[in-house]
PDB file of C-alpha atoms in Angstrom:
ATOM      1  CA  MET H   1      88.088 108.592 102.226  1.00 86.00           C
ATOM      2  CA  ILE H   2      86.960 106.973 104.818  1.00 88.00           C
ATOM      3  CA  LEU H   3      90.165 106.743 106.357  1.00 89.00           C
ATOM      4  CA  LEU H   4      90.726 110.139 106.018  1.00 89.00           C
ATOM      5  CA  SER H   5      87.886 110.628 108.161  1.00 91.00           C
ATOM      6  CA  ALA H   6      89.687 108.449 110.811  1.00 90.00           C
ATOM      7  CA  ALA H   7      92.735 109.894 110.361  1.00 90.00           C
ATOM      8  CA  TRP H   8      90.537 112.721 111.612  1.00 90.00           C
ATOM      9  CA  ALA H   9      89.800 112.416 114.555  1.00 90.00           C
ATOM     10  CA  VAL H  10      92.331 110.514 116.130  1.00 88.00           C
ATOM     11  CA  ALA H  11      94.535 114.251 114.148  1.00 87.00           C
ATOM     12  CA  ILE H  12      92.085 116.286 116.438  1.00 87.00           C
ATOM     13  CA  TRP H  13      93.566 115.121 119.530  1.00 83.00           C
ATOM     14  CA  GLN H  14      96.387 113.977 118.340  1.00 79.00           C
ATOM     15  CA  ASP H  15      98.311 116.276 120.673  1.00 73.00           C
ATOM     16  CA  GLU H  16      96.231 116.102 123.946  1.00 74.00           C
ATOM     17  CA  SER H  17      96.536 111.793 124.782  1.00 72.00           C
ATOM     18  CA  PRO H  18      95.405 110.835 127.551  1.00 75.00           C
ATOM     19  CA  ARG H  19      97.458 111.709 129.649  1.00 73.00           C
ATOM     20  CA  GLN H  20      98.548 115.332 128.733  1.00 74.00           C
ATOM     21  CA  ARG H  21      94.904 116.443 129.017  1.00 76.00           C
ATOM     22  CA  LEU H  22      95.054 118.191 131.941  1.00 73.00           C
ATOM     23  CA  TYR H  23      94.731 121.057 130.953  1.00 75.00           C
ATOM     24  CA  PHE H  24      91.340 120.596 128.681  1.00 75.00           C
ATOM     25  CA  TRP H  25      89.651 119.231 131.589  1.00 70.00           C
ATOM     26  CA  LEU H  26      90.476 121.123 133.881  1.00 77.00           C
ATOM     27  CA  GLN H  27      88.259 124.351 132.016  1.00 78.00           C
ATOM     28  CA  PRO H  28      84.948 125.419 133.848  1.00 81.00           C
ATOM     29  CA  TYR H  29      83.215 123.007 131.873  1.00 77.00           C
ATOM     30  CA  PRO H  30      81.743 120.086 132.714  1.00 81.00           C
ATOM     31  CA  ARG H  31      84.143 117.359 131.439  1.00 79.00           C
ATOM     32  CA  PRO H  32      82.400 114.382 128.954  1.00 83.00           C
ATOM     33  CA  SER H  33      80.282 118.020 127.234  1.00 84.00           C
ATOM     34  CA  HIS H  34      83.910 119.464 126.925  1.00 83.00           C
ATOM     35  CA  ILE H  35      85.647 116.226 124.610  1.00 86.00           C
ATOM     36  CA  MET H  36      81.722 115.999 123.141  1.00 89.00           C
ATOM     37  CA  ALA H  37      81.812 119.313 121.722  1.00 89.00           C
ATOM     38  CA  ARG H  38      85.346 118.952 120.316  1.00 87.00           C
ATOM     39  CA  CYS H  39      83.983 116.218 118.736  1.00 90.00           C
ATOM     40  CA  VAL H  40      80.871 118.179 117.192  1.00 92.00           C
ATOM     41  CA  ALA H  41      83.275 120.555 116.026  1.00 93.00           C
ATOM     42  CA  GLY H  42      85.201 117.408 114.202  1.00 91.00           C
ATOM     43  CA  VAL H  43      82.125 116.628 112.324  1.00 91.00           C
ATOM     44  CA  GLY H  44      81.556 121.076 111.656  1.00 92.00           C
ATOM     45  CA  LEU H  45      85.210 120.842 110.109  1.00 91.00           C
ATOM     46  CA  LEU H  46      84.838 117.758 107.853  1.00 88.00           C
ATOM     47  CA  GLY H  47      82.093 117.393 106.259  1.00 87.00           C
ATOM     48  CA  GLY H  48      82.102 121.071 105.023  1.00 89.00           C
ATOM     49  CA  ALA H  49      86.493 119.952 103.573  1.00 86.00           C
ATOM     50  CA  ILE H  50      83.699 117.235 102.119  1.00 83.00           C
ATOM     51  CA  ALA H  51      81.414 119.231 100.838  1.00 84.00           C
ATOM     52  CA  LEU H  52      84.336 121.941  99.568  1.00 86.00           C
ATOM     53  CA  GLY H  53      85.881 119.182  97.946  1.00 80.00           C
ATOM     54  CA  GLY H  54      83.018 118.029  96.267  1.00 76.00           C
ATOM     55  CA  LEU H  55      82.019 120.710  94.660  1.00 82.00           C
ATOM     56  CA  VAL H  56      85.064 121.031  92.994  1.00 83.00           C
ATOM     57  CA  LEU H  57      84.239 117.242  91.848  1.00 75.00           C
ATOM     58  CA  PHE H  58      81.892 118.356  89.936  1.00 74.00           C
ATOM     59  CA  VAL H  59      83.352 121.343  88.820  1.00 78.00           C
ATOM     60  CA  ALA H  60      86.165 119.929  87.441  1.00 77.00           C
ATOM     61  CA  ILE H  61      84.100 116.922  85.607  1.00 68.00           C
ATOM     62  CA  GLY H  62      81.109 119.064  84.454  1.00 70.00           C
ATOM     63  CA  LEU H  63      83.893 121.555  82.604  1.00 73.00           C
ATOM     64  CA  LEU H  64      86.766 118.498  82.176  1.00 69.00           C
ATOM     65  CA  GLY H  65      84.193 115.858  81.525  1.00 61.00           C
ATOM     66  CA  ASP H  66      80.676 114.868  80.354  1.00 57.00           C
ATOM     67  CA  PRO H  67      78.440 117.165  82.179  1.00 52.00           C
ATOM     68  CA  SER H  68      75.333 114.773  81.017  1.00 52.00           C
ATOM     69  CA  THR H  69      77.015 112.001  83.362  1.00 52.00           C
ATOM     70  CA  VAL H  70      77.531 113.688  86.286  1.00 52.00           C
ATOM     71  CA  GLY H  71      75.279 111.935  88.709  1.00 53.00           C
ATOM     72  CA  GLU H  72      75.374 108.793  86.931  1.00 54.00           C
ATOM     73  CA  ALA H  73      76.846 106.122  87.622  1.00 54.00           C
ATOM     74  CA  GLU H  74      78.240 103.292  85.148  1.00 52.00           C
ATOM     75  CA  GLY H  75      75.485 101.837  83.678  1.00 51.00           C
ATOM     76  CA  GLY H  76      73.173 104.984  83.602  1.00 55.00           C
ATOM     77  CA  ILE H  77      72.293 104.089  87.132  1.00 60.00           C
ATOM     78  CA  PRO H  78      70.870 107.447  88.941  1.00 62.00           C
ATOM     79  CA  LEU H  79      73.047 108.905  91.696  1.00 68.00           C
ATOM     80  CA  SER H  80      69.460 110.055  93.755  1.00 74.00           C
ATOM     81  CA  PHE H  81      69.985 112.289  96.974  1.00 78.00           C
ATOM     82  CA  MET H  82      70.864 108.412  98.955  1.00 84.00           C
ATOM     83  CA  TYR H  83      73.941 107.404  97.438  1.00 84.00           C
ATOM     84  CA  TRP H  84      75.127 110.875  98.767  1.00 84.00           C
ATOM     85  CA  ALA H  85      73.619 111.018 101.147  1.00 88.00           C
ATOM     86  CA  LEU H  86      74.922 107.828 102.822  1.00 90.00           C
ATOM     87  CA  TRP H  87      78.844 109.093 101.274  1.00 89.00           C
ATOM     88  CA  ALA H  88      78.507 111.015 104.349  1.00 89.00           C
ATOM     89  CA  GLN H  89      76.303 108.671 107.199  1.00 92.00           C
ATOM     90  CA  SER H  90      79.301 106.497 106.875  1.00 93.00           C
ATOM     91  CA  LEU H  91      81.899 109.065 106.340  1.00 93.00           C
ATOM     92  CA  LEU H  92      80.941 109.794 109.370  1.00 93.00           C
ATOM     93  CA  LEU H  93      80.805 105.666 110.339  1.00 94.00           C
ATOM     94  CA  ALA H  94      83.994 105.958 109.966  1.00 94.00           C
ATOM     95  CA  TYR H  95      85.049 109.236 112.186  1.00 95.00           C
ATOM     96  CA  LEU H  96      82.660 108.233 115.037  1.00 94.00           C
ATOM     97  CA  LEU H  97      84.937 105.334 115.331  1.00 93.00           C
ATOM     98  CA  ALA H  98      87.834 106.290 115.110  1.00 93.00           C
ATOM     99  CA  SER H  99      87.421 109.452 117.659  1.00 93.00           C
ATOM    100  CA  VAL H 100      86.286 106.087 119.548  1.00 92.00           C
ATOM    101  CA  ALA H 101      90.246 105.289 120.291  1.00 89.00           C
ATOM    102  CA  GLY H 102      91.039 109.202 119.471  1.00 88.00           C
ATOM    103  CA  VAL H 103      88.774 110.155 123.373  1.00 88.00           C
ATOM    104  CA  ALA H 104      90.235 107.168 125.163  1.00 85.00           C
ATOM    105  CA  SER H 105      93.528 106.489 123.647  1.00 84.00           C
ATOM    106  CA  ASP H 106      96.869 107.384 124.577  1.00 82.00           C
ATOM    107  CA  ARG H 107      97.649 105.106 120.662  1.00 83.00           C
ATOM    108  CA  PRO H 108      94.964 106.234 119.216  1.00 83.00           C
ATOM    109  CA  SER H 109      96.617 105.576 115.373  1.00 82.00           C
ATOM    110  CA  VAL H 110      98.211 102.295 116.760  1.00 85.00           C
ATOM    111  CA  TRP H 111      94.190 100.463 117.399  1.00 85.00           C
ATOM    112  CA  LEU H 112      92.698 102.118 114.487  1.00 84.00           C
ATOM    113  CA  LEU H 113      95.727  99.656 112.886  1.00 86.00           C
ATOM    114  CA  ALA H 114      96.134  96.542 115.375  1.00 88.00           C
ATOM    115  CA  LEU H 115      92.067  96.756 115.562  1.00 88.00           C
ATOM    116  CA  PRO H 116      90.980  96.373 112.688  1.00 86.00           C
ATOM    117  CA  VAL H 117      93.210  94.107 111.447  1.00 88.00           C
ATOM    118  CA  SER H 118      92.647  91.927 114.018  1.00 90.00           C
ATOM    119  CA  LEU H 119      88.970  91.725 113.304  1.00 88.00           C
ATOM    120  CA  LEU H 120      90.508  90.480 109.738  1.00 88.00           C
ATOM    121  CA  VAL H 121      92.551  87.791 110.656  1.00 90.00           C
ATOM    122  CA  ILE H 122      90.006  86.414 112.823  1.00 89.00           C
ATOM    123  CA  ASP H 123      87.201  86.352 110.760  1.00 85.00           C
ATOM    124  CA  LEU H 124      89.521  84.986 107.896  1.00 88.00           C
ATOM    125  CA  VAL H 125      90.960  82.219 110.209  1.00 87.00           C
ATOM    126  CA  ALA H 126      87.002  81.486 111.084  1.00 84.00           C
ATOM    127  CA  GLU H 127      86.067  80.332 107.533  1.00 84.00           C
ATOM    128  CA  LEU H 128      88.985  78.843 106.962  1.00 85.00           C
ATOM    129  CA  GLN H 129      88.868  76.913 109.331  1.00 83.00           C
ATOM    130  CA  GLY H 130      85.447  76.143 110.365  1.00 83.00           C
ATOM    131  CA  ILE H 131      85.033  77.418 113.222  1.00 85.00           C
ATOM    132  CA  GLN H 132      80.955  77.872 113.329  1.00 85.00           C
ATOM    133  CA  TRP H 133      81.001  79.273 117.130  1.00 86.00           C
ATOM    134  CA  LEU H 134      84.001  82.418 115.932  1.00 85.00           C
ATOM    135  CA  ASP H 135      81.824  82.913 112.360  1.00 81.00           C
ATOM    136  CA  ALA H 136      79.390  83.845 113.609  1.00 84.00           C
ATOM    137  CA  ALA H 137      80.498  85.940 116.048  1.00 85.00           C
ATOM    138  CA  MET H 138      82.176  87.590 113.798  1.00 85.00           C
ATOM    139  CA  ARG H 139      78.815  88.136 111.220  1.00 82.00           C
ATOM    140  CA  PRO H 140      77.777  90.912 113.229  1.00 83.00           C
ATOM    141  CA  LEU H 141      81.185  93.085 111.754  1.00 85.00           C
ATOM    142  CA  PHE H 142      81.085  91.504 108.350  1.00 83.00           C
ATOM    143  CA  ASP H 143      78.878  88.745 106.857  1.00 78.00           C
ATOM    144  CA  ALA H 144      75.640  90.355 108.007  1.00 80.00           C
ATOM    145  CA  PRO H 145      73.485  92.370 106.327  1.00 81.00           C
ATOM    146  CA  LEU H 146      73.016  95.140 109.209  1.00 86.00           C
ATOM    147  CA  SER H 147      77.325  94.414 109.232  1.00 88.00           C
ATOM    148  CA  LEU H 148      79.744  97.324 109.333  1.00 91.00           C
ATOM    149  CA  SER H 149      81.483  96.863 106.786  1.00 89.00           C
ATOM    150  CA  VAL H 150      77.972  96.789 105.339  1.00 89.00           C
ATOM    151  CA  ALA H 151      77.455  99.974 107.349  1.00 91.00           C
ATOM    152  CA  LEU H 152      80.702 101.683 106.774  1.00 91.00           C
ATOM    153  CA  MET H 153      80.868 100.835 102.592  1.00 90.00           C
ATOM    154  CA  ALA H 154      76.960 101.943 102.523  1.00 89.00           C
ATOM    155  CA  PRO H 155      77.055 104.326  98.196  1.00 88.00           C
ATOM    156  CA  GLU H 156      79.569 100.974  96.945  1.00 87.00           C
ATOM    157  CA  ARG H 157      76.416  98.374  98.944  1.00 86.00           C
ATOM    158  CA  TRP H 158      73.168 100.779  97.246  1.00 84.00           C
ATOM    159  CA  LEU H 159      74.970 101.405  94.189  1.00 83.00           C
ATOM    160  CA  LEU H 160      75.463  97.482  93.359  1.00 81.00           C
ATOM    161  CA  LYS H 161      71.708  96.374  95.217  1.00 79.00           C
ATOM    162  CA  GLU H 162      70.139  99.124  92.627  1.00 77.00           C
ATOM    163  CA  VAL H 163      71.986  96.865  89.140  1.00 75.00           C
ATOM    164  CA  ALA H 164      70.954  94.490  91.182  1.00 73.00           C
ATOM    165  CA  LEU H 165      67.766  95.376  91.019  1.00 71.00           C
ATOM    166  CA  GLN H 166      67.114  96.032  87.757  1.00 71.00           C
ATOM    167  CA  ALA H 167      68.742  92.737  86.396  1.00 68.00           C
ATOM    168  CA  PRO H 168      66.509  90.422  85.095  1.00 66.00           C
ATOM    169  CA  ASP H 169      67.527  87.611  88.017  1.00 67.00           C
ATOM    170  CA  PRO H 170      68.970  90.377  90.703  1.00 64.00           C
ATOM    171  CA  ALA H 171      71.148  88.243  93.353  1.00 61.00           C
ATOM    172  CA  ALA H 172      69.560  87.581  96.562  1.00 58.00           C
ATOM    173  CA  ARG H 173      72.938  87.975  97.689  1.00 60.00           C
ATOM    174  CA  LEU H 174      73.140  92.262  96.012  1.00 65.00           C
ATOM    175  CA  THR H 175      68.915  92.650  96.477  1.00 63.00           C
ATOM    176  CA  GLY H 176      68.519  90.927 100.458  1.00 66.00           C
ATOM    177  CA  VAL H 177      71.611  93.841 101.988  1.00 74.00           C
ATOM    178  CA  ASN H 178      69.713  96.811 103.424  1.00 83.00           C
ATOM    179  CA  PRO H 179      73.100  99.827 103.116  1.00 87.00           C
ATOM    180  CA  GLU H 180      70.678 102.723 104.505  1.00 90.00           C
ATOM    181  CA  VAL H 181      69.345 100.329 108.529  1.00 91.00           C
ATOM    182  CA  ALA H 182      72.789  99.266 108.243  1.00 91.00           C
ATOM    183  CA  VAL H 183      75.022 102.555 108.461  1.00 93.00           C
ATOM    184  CA  LEU H 184      71.793 104.643 110.820  1.00 94.00           C
ATOM    185  CA  LEU H 185      72.152 100.816 113.236  1.00 94.00           C
ATOM    186  CA  TRP H 186      75.809 101.627 113.297  1.00 94.00           C
ATOM    187  CA  LEU H 187      75.994 105.165 113.462  1.00 95.00           C
ATOM    188  CA  GLY H 188      73.035 104.476 116.704  1.00 95.00           C
ATOM    189  CA  ILE H 189      76.176 102.085 118.401  1.00 95.00           C
ATOM    190  CA  ALA H 190      78.900 104.962 117.325  1.00 94.00           C
ATOM    191  CA  SER H 191      77.544 107.874 118.822  1.00 94.00           C
ATOM    192  CA  VAL H 192      77.160 105.952 122.278  1.00 94.00           C
ATOM    193  CA  LEU H 193      80.662 104.500 122.898  1.00 94.00           C
ATOM    194  CA  VAL H 194      81.918 107.725 121.395  1.00 93.00           C
ATOM    195  CA  ILE H 195      79.470 109.698 124.385  1.00 92.00           C
ATOM    196  CA  LEU H 196      81.257 106.841 127.479  1.00 92.00           C
ATOM    197  CA  SER H 197      84.329 107.317 126.841  1.00 89.00           C
ATOM    198  CA  ALA H 198      84.100 110.996 127.115  1.00 86.00           C
ATOM    199  CA  LYS H 199      82.218 109.970 130.272  1.00 85.00           C
ATOM    200  CA  TRP H 200      85.193 107.545 131.539  1.00 83.00           C
ATOM    201  CA  THR H 201      87.985 108.282 130.026  1.00 76.00           C
ATOM    202  CA  ARG H 202      90.403 110.152 133.383  1.00 69.00           C
ATOM    203  CA  PRO H 203      93.097 111.079 133.541  1.00 61.00           C
ATOM    204  CA  ARG H 204      96.559 108.743 134.161  1.00 56.00           C
ATOM    205  CA  ALA H 205     100.251 109.447 134.726  1.00 49.00           C
TER     206      ALA H 205
END
């Protein structure tokens, strides 16, 4: 679903990359506001699709599965409102991050593929080679309690944390993670990046 959310953010601008966006920018609206309105409309459509898909899933589980297990994870951990809220926030985060590429780049798909792969390779090299300064630079993205990876996988991290808290000897690396804070932090960062992209993107030949 995270990949679909990112793909949807790119698809919104697929036919109007910055070099083809002159007609869109010539409309009688301030350019940044017009871009943000389109992004917000995309959020609304994405949210509606997710809500519809979730409703269908719950109905299917209720009809075909064991209705008593609806709202529970494996092991009987109740899936509270926080779990579902984190799902929505994580998908919104993926959408916003992909929107930066969609708004600012003529080739957003290339950026969405090349940038994460490059960062993963750099993080792996830093870890294998023991390059401490590079590992420290990558930590806010992959390893820190408030890292981007924690924010994107917030529902899973929340669930793992809940399981660990109920264990006789909880693992500190699981209980020390704060997915609720991480996703809000990165939502703020992603929102600022989208606004800056909308403000600074210019027509180009």
